[in-house]
Tab-separated table of C-alpha atoms and ligand atoms in Angstrom:
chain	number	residue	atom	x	y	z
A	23	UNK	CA	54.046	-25.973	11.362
A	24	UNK	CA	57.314	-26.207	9.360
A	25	UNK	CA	58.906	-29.796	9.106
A	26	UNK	CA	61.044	-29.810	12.152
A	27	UNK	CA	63.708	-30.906	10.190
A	28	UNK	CA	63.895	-28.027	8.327
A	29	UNK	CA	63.836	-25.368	10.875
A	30	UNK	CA	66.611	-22.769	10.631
A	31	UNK	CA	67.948	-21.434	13.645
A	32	UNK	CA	66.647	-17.670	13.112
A	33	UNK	CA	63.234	-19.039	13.298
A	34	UNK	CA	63.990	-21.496	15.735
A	35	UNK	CA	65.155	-18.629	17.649
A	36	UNK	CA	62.046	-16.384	16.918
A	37	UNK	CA	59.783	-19.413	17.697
A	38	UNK	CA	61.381	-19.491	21.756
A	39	UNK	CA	61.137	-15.422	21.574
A	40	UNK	CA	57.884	-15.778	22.765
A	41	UNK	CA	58.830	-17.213	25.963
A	42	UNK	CA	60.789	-14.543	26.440
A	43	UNK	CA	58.277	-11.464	26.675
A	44	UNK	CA	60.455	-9.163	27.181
A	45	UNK	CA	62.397	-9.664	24.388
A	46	UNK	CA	62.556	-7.399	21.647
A	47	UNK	CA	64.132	-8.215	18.108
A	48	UNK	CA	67.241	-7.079	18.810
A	49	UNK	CA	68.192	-9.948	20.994
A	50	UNK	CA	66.798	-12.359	18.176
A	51	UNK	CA	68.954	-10.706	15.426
A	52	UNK	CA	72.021	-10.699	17.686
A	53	UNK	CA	71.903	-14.340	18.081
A	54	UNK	CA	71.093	-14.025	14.193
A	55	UNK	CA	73.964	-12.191	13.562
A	56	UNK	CA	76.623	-14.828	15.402
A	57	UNK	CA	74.925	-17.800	13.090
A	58	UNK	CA	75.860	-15.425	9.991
A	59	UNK	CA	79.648	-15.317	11.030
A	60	UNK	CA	79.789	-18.568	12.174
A	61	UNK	CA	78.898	-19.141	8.450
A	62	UNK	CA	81.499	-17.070	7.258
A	63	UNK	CA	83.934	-18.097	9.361
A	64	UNK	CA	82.720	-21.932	9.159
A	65	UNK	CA	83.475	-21.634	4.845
A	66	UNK	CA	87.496	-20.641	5.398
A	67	UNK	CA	87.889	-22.912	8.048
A	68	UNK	CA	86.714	-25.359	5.488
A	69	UNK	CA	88.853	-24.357	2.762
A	70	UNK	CA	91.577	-23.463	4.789
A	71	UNK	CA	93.804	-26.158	3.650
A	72	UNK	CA	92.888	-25.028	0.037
A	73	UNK	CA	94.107	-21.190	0.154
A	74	UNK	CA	97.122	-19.293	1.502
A	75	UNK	CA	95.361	-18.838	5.276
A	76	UNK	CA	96.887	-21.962	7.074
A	77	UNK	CA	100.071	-20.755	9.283
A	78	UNK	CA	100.925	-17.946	12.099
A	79	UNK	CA	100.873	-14.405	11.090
A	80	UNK	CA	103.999	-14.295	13.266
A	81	UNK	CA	102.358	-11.820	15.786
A	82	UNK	CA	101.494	-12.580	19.435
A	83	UNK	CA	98.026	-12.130	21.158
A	84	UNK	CA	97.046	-10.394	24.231
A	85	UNK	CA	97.722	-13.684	25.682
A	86	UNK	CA	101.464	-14.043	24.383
A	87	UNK	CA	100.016	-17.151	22.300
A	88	UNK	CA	101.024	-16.970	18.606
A	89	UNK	CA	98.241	-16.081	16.241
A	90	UNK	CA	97.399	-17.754	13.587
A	91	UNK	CA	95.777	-16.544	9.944
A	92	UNK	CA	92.098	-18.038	10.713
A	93	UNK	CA	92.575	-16.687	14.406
A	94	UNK	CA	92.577	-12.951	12.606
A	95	UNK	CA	89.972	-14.010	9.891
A	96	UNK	CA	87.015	-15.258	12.754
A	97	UNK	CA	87.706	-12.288	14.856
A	98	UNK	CA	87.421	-9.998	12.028
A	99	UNK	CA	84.537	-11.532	10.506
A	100	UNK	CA	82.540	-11.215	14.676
A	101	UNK	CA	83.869	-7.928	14.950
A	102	UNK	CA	82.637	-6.767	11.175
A	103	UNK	CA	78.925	-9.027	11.377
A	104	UNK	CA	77.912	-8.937	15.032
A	105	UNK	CA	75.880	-6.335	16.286
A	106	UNK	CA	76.149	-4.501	13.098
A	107	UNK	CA	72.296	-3.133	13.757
A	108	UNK	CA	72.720	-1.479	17.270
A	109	UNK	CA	72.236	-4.485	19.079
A	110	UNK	CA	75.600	-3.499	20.773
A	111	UNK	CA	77.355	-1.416	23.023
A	112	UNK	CA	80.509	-3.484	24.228
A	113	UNK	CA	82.340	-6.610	22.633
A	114	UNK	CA	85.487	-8.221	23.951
A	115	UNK	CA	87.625	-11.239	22.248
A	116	UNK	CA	90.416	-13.085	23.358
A	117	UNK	CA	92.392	-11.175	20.387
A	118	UNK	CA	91.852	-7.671	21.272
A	119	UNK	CA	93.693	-6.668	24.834
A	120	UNK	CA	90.551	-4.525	25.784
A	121	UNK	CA	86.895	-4.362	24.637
A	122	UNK	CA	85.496	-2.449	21.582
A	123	UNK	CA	82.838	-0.004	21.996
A	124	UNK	CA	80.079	0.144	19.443
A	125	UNK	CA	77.001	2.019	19.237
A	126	UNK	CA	76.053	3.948	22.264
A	127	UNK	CA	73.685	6.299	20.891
A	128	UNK	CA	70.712	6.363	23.375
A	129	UNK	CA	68.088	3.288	22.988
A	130	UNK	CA	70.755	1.525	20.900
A	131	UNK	CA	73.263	-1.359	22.581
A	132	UNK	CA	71.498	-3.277	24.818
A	133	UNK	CA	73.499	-6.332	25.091
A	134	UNK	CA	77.648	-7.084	25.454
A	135	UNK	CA	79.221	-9.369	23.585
A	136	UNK	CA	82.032	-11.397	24.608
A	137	UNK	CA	83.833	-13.994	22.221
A	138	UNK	CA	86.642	-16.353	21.554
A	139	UNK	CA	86.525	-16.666	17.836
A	140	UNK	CA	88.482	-19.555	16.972
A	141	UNK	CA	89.343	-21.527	20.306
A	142	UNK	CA	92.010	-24.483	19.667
A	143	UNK	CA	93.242	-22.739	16.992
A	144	UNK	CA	96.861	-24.133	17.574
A	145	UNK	CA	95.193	-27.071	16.101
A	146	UNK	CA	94.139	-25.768	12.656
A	147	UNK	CA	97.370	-27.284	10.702
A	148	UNK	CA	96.225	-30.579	11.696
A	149	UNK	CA	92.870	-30.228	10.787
A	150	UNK	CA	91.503	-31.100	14.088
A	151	UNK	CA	88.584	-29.822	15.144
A	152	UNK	CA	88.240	-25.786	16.543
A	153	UNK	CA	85.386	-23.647	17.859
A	154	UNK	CA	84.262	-20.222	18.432
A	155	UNK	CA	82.842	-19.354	21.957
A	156	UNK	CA	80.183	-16.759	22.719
A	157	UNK	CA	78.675	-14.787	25.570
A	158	UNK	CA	75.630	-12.503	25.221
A	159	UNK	CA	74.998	-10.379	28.557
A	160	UNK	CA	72.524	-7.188	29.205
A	161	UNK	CA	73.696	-4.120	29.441
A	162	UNK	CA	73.564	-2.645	33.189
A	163	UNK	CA	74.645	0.866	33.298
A	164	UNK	CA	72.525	3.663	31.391
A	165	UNK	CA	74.068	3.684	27.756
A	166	UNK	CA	75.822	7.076	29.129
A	167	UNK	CA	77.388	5.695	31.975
A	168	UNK	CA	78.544	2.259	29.959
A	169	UNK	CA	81.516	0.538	32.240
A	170	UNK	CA	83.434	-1.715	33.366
A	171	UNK	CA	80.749	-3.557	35.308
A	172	UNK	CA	78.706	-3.785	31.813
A	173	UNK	CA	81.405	-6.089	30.939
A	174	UNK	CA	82.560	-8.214	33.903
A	175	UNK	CA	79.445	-9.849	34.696
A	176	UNK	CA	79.085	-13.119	36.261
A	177	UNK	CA	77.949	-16.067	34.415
A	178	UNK	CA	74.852	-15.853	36.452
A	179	UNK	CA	73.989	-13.048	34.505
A	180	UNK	CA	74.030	-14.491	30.985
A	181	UNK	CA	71.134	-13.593	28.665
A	182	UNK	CA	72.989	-16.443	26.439
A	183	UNK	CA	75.857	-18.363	25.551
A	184	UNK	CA	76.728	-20.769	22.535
A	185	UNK	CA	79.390	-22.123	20.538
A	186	UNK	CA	80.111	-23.434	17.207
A	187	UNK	CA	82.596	-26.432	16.259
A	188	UNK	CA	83.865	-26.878	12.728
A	189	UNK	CA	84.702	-30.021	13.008
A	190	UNK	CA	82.870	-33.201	10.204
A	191	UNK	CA	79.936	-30.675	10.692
A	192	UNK	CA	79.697	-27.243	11.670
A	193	UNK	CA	76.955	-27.007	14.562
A	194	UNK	CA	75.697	-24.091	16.400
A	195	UNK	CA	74.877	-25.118	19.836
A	196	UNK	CA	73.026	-22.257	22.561
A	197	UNK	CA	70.974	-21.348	24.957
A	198	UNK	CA	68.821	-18.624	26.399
A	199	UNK	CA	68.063	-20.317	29.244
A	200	UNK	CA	65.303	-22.576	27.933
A	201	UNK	CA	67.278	-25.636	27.294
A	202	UNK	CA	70.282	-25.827	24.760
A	203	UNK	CA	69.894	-26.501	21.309
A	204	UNK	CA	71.929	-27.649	18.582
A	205	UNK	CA	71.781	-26.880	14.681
A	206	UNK	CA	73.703	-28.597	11.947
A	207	UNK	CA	75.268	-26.181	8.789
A	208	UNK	CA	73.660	-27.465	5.607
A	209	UNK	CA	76.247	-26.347	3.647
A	210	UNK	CA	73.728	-27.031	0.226
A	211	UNK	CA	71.304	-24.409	1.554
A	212	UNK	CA	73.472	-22.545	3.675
A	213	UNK	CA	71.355	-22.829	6.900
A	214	UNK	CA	71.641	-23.964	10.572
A	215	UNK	CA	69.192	-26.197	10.740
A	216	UNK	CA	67.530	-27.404	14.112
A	217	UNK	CA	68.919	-31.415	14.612
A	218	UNK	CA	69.741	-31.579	18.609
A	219	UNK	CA	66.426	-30.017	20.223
A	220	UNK	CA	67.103	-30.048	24.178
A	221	UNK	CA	70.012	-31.835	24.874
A	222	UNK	CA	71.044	-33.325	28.044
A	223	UNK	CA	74.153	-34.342	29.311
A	224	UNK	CA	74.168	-37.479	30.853
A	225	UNK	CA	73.733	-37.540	35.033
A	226	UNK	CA	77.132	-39.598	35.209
A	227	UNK	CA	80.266	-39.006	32.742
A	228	UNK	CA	81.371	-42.134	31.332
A	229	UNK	CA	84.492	-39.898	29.657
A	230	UNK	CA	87.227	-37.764	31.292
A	231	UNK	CA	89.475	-35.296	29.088
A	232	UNK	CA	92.456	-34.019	30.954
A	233	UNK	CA	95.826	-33.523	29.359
A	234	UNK	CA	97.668	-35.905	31.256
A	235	UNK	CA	101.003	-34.616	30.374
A	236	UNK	CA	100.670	-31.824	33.063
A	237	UNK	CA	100.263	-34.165	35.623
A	238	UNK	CA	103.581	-33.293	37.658
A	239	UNK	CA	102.613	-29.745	37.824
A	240	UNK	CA	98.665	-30.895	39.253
A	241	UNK	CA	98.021	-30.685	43.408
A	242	UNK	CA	98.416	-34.287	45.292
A	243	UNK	CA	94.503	-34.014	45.456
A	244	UNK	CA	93.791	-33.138	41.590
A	245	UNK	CA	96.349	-36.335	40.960
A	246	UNK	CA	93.786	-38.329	43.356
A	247	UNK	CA	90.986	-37.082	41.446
A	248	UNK	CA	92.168	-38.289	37.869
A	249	UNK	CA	93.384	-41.421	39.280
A	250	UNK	CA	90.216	-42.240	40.666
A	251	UNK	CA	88.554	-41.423	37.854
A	252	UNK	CA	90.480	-43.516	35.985
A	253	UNK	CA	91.136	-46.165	38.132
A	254	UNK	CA	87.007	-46.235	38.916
A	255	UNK	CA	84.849	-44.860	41.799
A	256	UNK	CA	81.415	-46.341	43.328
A	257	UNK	CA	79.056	-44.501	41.059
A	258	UNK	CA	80.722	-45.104	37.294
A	259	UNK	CA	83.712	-47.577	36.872
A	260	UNK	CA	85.930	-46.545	34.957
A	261	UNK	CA	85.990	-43.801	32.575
A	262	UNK	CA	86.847	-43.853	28.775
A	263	UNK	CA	89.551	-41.219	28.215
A	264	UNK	CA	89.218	-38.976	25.337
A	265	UNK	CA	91.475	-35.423	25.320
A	266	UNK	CA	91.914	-33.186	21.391
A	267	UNK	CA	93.086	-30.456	23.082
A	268	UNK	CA	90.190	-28.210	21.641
A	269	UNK	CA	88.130	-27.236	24.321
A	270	UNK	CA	84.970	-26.563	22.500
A	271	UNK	CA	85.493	-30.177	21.008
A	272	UNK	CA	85.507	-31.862	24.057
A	273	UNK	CA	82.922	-30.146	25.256
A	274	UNK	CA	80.830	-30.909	22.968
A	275	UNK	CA	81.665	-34.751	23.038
A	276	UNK	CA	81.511	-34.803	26.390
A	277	UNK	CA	77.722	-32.809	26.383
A	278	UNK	CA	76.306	-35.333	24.129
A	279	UNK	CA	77.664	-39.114	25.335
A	280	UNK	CA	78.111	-37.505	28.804
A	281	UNK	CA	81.653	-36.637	30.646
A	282	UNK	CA	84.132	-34.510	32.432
A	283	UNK	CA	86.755	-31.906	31.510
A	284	UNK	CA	89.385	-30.733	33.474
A	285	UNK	CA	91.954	-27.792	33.105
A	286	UNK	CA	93.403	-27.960	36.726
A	287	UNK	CA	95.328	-25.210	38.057
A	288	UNK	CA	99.363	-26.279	37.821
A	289	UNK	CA	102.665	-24.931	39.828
A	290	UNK	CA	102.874	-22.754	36.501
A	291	UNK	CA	99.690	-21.624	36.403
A	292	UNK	CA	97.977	-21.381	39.963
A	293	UNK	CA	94.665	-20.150	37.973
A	294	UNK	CA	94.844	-22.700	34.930
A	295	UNK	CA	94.812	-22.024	31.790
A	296	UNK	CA	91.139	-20.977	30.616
A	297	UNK	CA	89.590	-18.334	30.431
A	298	UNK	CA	86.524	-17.268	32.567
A	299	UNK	CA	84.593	-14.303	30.576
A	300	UNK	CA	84.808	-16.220	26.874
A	301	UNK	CA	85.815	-19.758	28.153
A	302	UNK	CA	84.095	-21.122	31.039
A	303	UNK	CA	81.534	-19.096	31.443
A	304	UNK	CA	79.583	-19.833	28.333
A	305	UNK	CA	79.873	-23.154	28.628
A	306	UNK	CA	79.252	-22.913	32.030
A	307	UNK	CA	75.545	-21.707	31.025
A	308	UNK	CA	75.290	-24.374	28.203
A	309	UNK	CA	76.505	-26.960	30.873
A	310	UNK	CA	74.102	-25.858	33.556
A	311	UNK	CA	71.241	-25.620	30.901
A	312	UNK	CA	71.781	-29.512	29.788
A	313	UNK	CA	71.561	-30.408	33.243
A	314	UNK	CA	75.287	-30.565	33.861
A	315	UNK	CA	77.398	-28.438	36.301
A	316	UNK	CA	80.664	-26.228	36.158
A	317	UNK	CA	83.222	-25.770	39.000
A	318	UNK	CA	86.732	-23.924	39.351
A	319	UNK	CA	87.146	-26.445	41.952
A	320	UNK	CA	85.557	-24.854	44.890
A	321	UNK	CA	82.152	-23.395	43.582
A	322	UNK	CA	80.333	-22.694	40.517
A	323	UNK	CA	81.992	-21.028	37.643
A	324	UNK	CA	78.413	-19.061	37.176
A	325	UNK	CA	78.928	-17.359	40.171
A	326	UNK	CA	82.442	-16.043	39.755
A	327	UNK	CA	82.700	-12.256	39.130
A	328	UNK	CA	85.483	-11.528	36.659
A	329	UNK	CA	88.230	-9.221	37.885
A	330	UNK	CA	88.994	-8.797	33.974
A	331	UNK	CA	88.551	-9.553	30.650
A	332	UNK	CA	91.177	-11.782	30.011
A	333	UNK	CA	91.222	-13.486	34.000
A	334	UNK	CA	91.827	-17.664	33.897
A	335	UNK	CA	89.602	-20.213	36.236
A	336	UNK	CA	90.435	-23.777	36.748
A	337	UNK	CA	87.655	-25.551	35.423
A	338	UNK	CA	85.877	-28.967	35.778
A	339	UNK	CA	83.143	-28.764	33.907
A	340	UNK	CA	80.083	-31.678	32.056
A	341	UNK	CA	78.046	-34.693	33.833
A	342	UNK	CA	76.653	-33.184	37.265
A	343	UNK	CA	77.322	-36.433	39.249
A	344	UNK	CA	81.000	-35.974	38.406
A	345	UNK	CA	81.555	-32.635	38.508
A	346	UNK	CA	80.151	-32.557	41.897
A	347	UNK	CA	82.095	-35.509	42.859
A	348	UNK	CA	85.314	-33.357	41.885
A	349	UNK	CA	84.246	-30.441	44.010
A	350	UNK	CA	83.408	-32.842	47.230
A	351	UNK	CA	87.041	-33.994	46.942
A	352	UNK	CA	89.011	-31.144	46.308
A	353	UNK	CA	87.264	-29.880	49.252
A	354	UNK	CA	88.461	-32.302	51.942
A	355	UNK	CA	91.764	-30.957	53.253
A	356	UNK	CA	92.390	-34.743	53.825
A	357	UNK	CA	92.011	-35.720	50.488
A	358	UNK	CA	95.159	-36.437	48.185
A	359	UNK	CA	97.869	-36.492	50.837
A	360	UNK	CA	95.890	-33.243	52.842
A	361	UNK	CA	97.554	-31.328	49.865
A	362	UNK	CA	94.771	-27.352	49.348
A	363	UNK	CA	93.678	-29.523	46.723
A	364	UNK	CA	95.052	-27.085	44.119
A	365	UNK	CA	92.441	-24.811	45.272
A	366	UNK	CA	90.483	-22.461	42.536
A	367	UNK	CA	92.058	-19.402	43.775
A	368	UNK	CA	88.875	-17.860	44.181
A	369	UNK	CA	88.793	-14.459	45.668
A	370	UNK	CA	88.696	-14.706	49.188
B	15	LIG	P1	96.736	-27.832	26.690
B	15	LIG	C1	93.509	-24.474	22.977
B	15	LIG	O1	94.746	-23.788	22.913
B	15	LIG	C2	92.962	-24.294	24.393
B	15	LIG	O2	92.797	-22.950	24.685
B	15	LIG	C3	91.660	-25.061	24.541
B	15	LIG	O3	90.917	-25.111	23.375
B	15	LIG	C4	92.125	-26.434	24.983
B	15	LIG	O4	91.172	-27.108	25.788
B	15	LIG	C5	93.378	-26.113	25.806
B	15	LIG	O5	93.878	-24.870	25.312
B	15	LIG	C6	94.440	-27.169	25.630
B	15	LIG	O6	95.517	-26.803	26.487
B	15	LIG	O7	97.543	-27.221	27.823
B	15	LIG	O8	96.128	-29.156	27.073
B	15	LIG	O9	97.445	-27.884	25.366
């Protein structure tokens, strides 16, 4: 048996195949295939500051958020290396307004991807830490009759989910289902190698990350929440607060010492500001798979059906005790001045 230390995350990947009967090699390579970008992607983020890719391009995504150079590189670089061996039939980013069909030649593109390739990239100037965010879901339909529904699955449905954060390392954190794991970049050998086998999240968060500054725009009751949390409650005292602004950094913070993250819906932006397909979901799964829990605020994020590709949730999402503990309050009508609670806006 290979020194555990020094087990890439292809074989790591082929060595958990087997619990998966099922699965064939495509679904292997896929996950293959993201590690290989992520690589690509992980050496200009490095050197970003070194060569003319820092800065906007000056044009405007799907989402009306200005792009910037790296934003184009990573979503280039998933589009070009993922799914480049007929893995894939559908793959949607947060760049593109709608999804890009790929091979649909019969017993080819069994899976959809779905991706955010460089999350927190408003951060890149300042050298804080970003992320790419993936989803990996089965294709439904018969190759011939691919569609919509092949696309907007719920998070239930997840054959996987991962990210990667560039940050002092580049890691490469997923799951299939059988736990999440997590895999350093050795930059001197060029390979993801296995150093956070199984992680949990902690029961209890110790940590909340909200941005603070939107607090006039929150629900009386999502005010009562962070104030509690920070003010303590019964079960954990009071909380540690830690907020980058890069989602998949305070995830992953919050994943490993154990905490909450918020993105409340806001008089601006009844839904929030996340999104659910190649946002929440995925971490959603990772959470869930750690033995943590995601909510929009009224239920879990898993079982939310998108409407489309680019729909928002509200999101509260690490430590199961506390996410829970959010849910239980937004619930009571009573709670926060008998305000909805800033409800999830889940479809009725
Ligand atoms: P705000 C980055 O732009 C992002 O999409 C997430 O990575 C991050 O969690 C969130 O937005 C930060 O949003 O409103 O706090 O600046």
């Amino acid at each position: 048996m290979p020194n555990k230390n020094l087990l890439n995350v292809e074989s790591h990947i082929l060595d958990m195949q087997r619990l998966h009967p099922s699965a064939s090699g495509d679904f292997t390579s896929l996950l293959g295939d993201i590690a290989f970008a992520a690589k690509v992607i992980a050496r200009e983020v490095t050197r970003a500051g070194l060569v003319d890719i820092l800065g906007s391009t000056g044009a405007s995504n799907i989402q009306g958020e200005t792009v910037q150079k790296l934003d184009d590189y990573a979503n280039a670089i998933m589009l070009k290396f993922v799914g480049r061996r007929g893995q894939v039939c559908l793959m949607a980013s947060e760049e593109l307004p709608d999804p890009v069909r790929i091979d649909f030649r019969e017993g080819s593109g069994k899976y959809v991807v779905v991706f955010d390739p460089l999350d927190g990239s408003s951060n890149i100037d300042a050298n804080v830490s970003i992320g790419t965010i993936f989803s990996i879901y089965r294709r439904r339909s018969r190759i011939a009759a691919i569609c919509n529904d092949d696309l907007l699955q719920p998070g239930r449905e997840l054959a996987a989910a991962g990210y990667v954060v560039y940050g002092s390392s580049t890691m490469f954190v997923h799951t299939t289902g059988h736990g999440v794991h997590g895999y350093t970049l050795d930059p001197g050998i060029g390979e993801f190698l296995l150093s956070h086998e199984n992680i949990k999240i902690p029961f209890a968060a110790g940590i909340y990350s909200v941005n603070e500054g939107h607090e006039p725009l929150w629900s009386p009751a999502v005010r009562e929440v962070v104030r509690r949390l920070k003010y303590g409650r019964q079960e954990s005292g009071g909380m540690s607060a830690r907020y980058i602004g890069s989602l998949v950094a305070d995830f992953h913070r919050n994943l490993l010492y154990g905490g909450v993250f918020l993105y409340p819906p806001t008089t601006k932006a009844p839904l929030g500001k996340l999104r659910l397909l190649y946002e929440a979901a995925p971490l959603a799964m990772i959470a869930e798979n750690a033995g943590g829990y995601a909510s929009d605020g009224a239920g879990p994020i898993l079982d939310l059906v998108p409407q489309g590709v680019h729909q928002r949730t509200p999101l509260y999402l690490g430590s199961r005790e506390t996410v829970l503990w959010i849910e239980k309050m937004l619930a009571d009508p009573e709670f926060g001045s008998g305000s909805n609670g800033g409800g999830s806006g889940r479809a009725v």
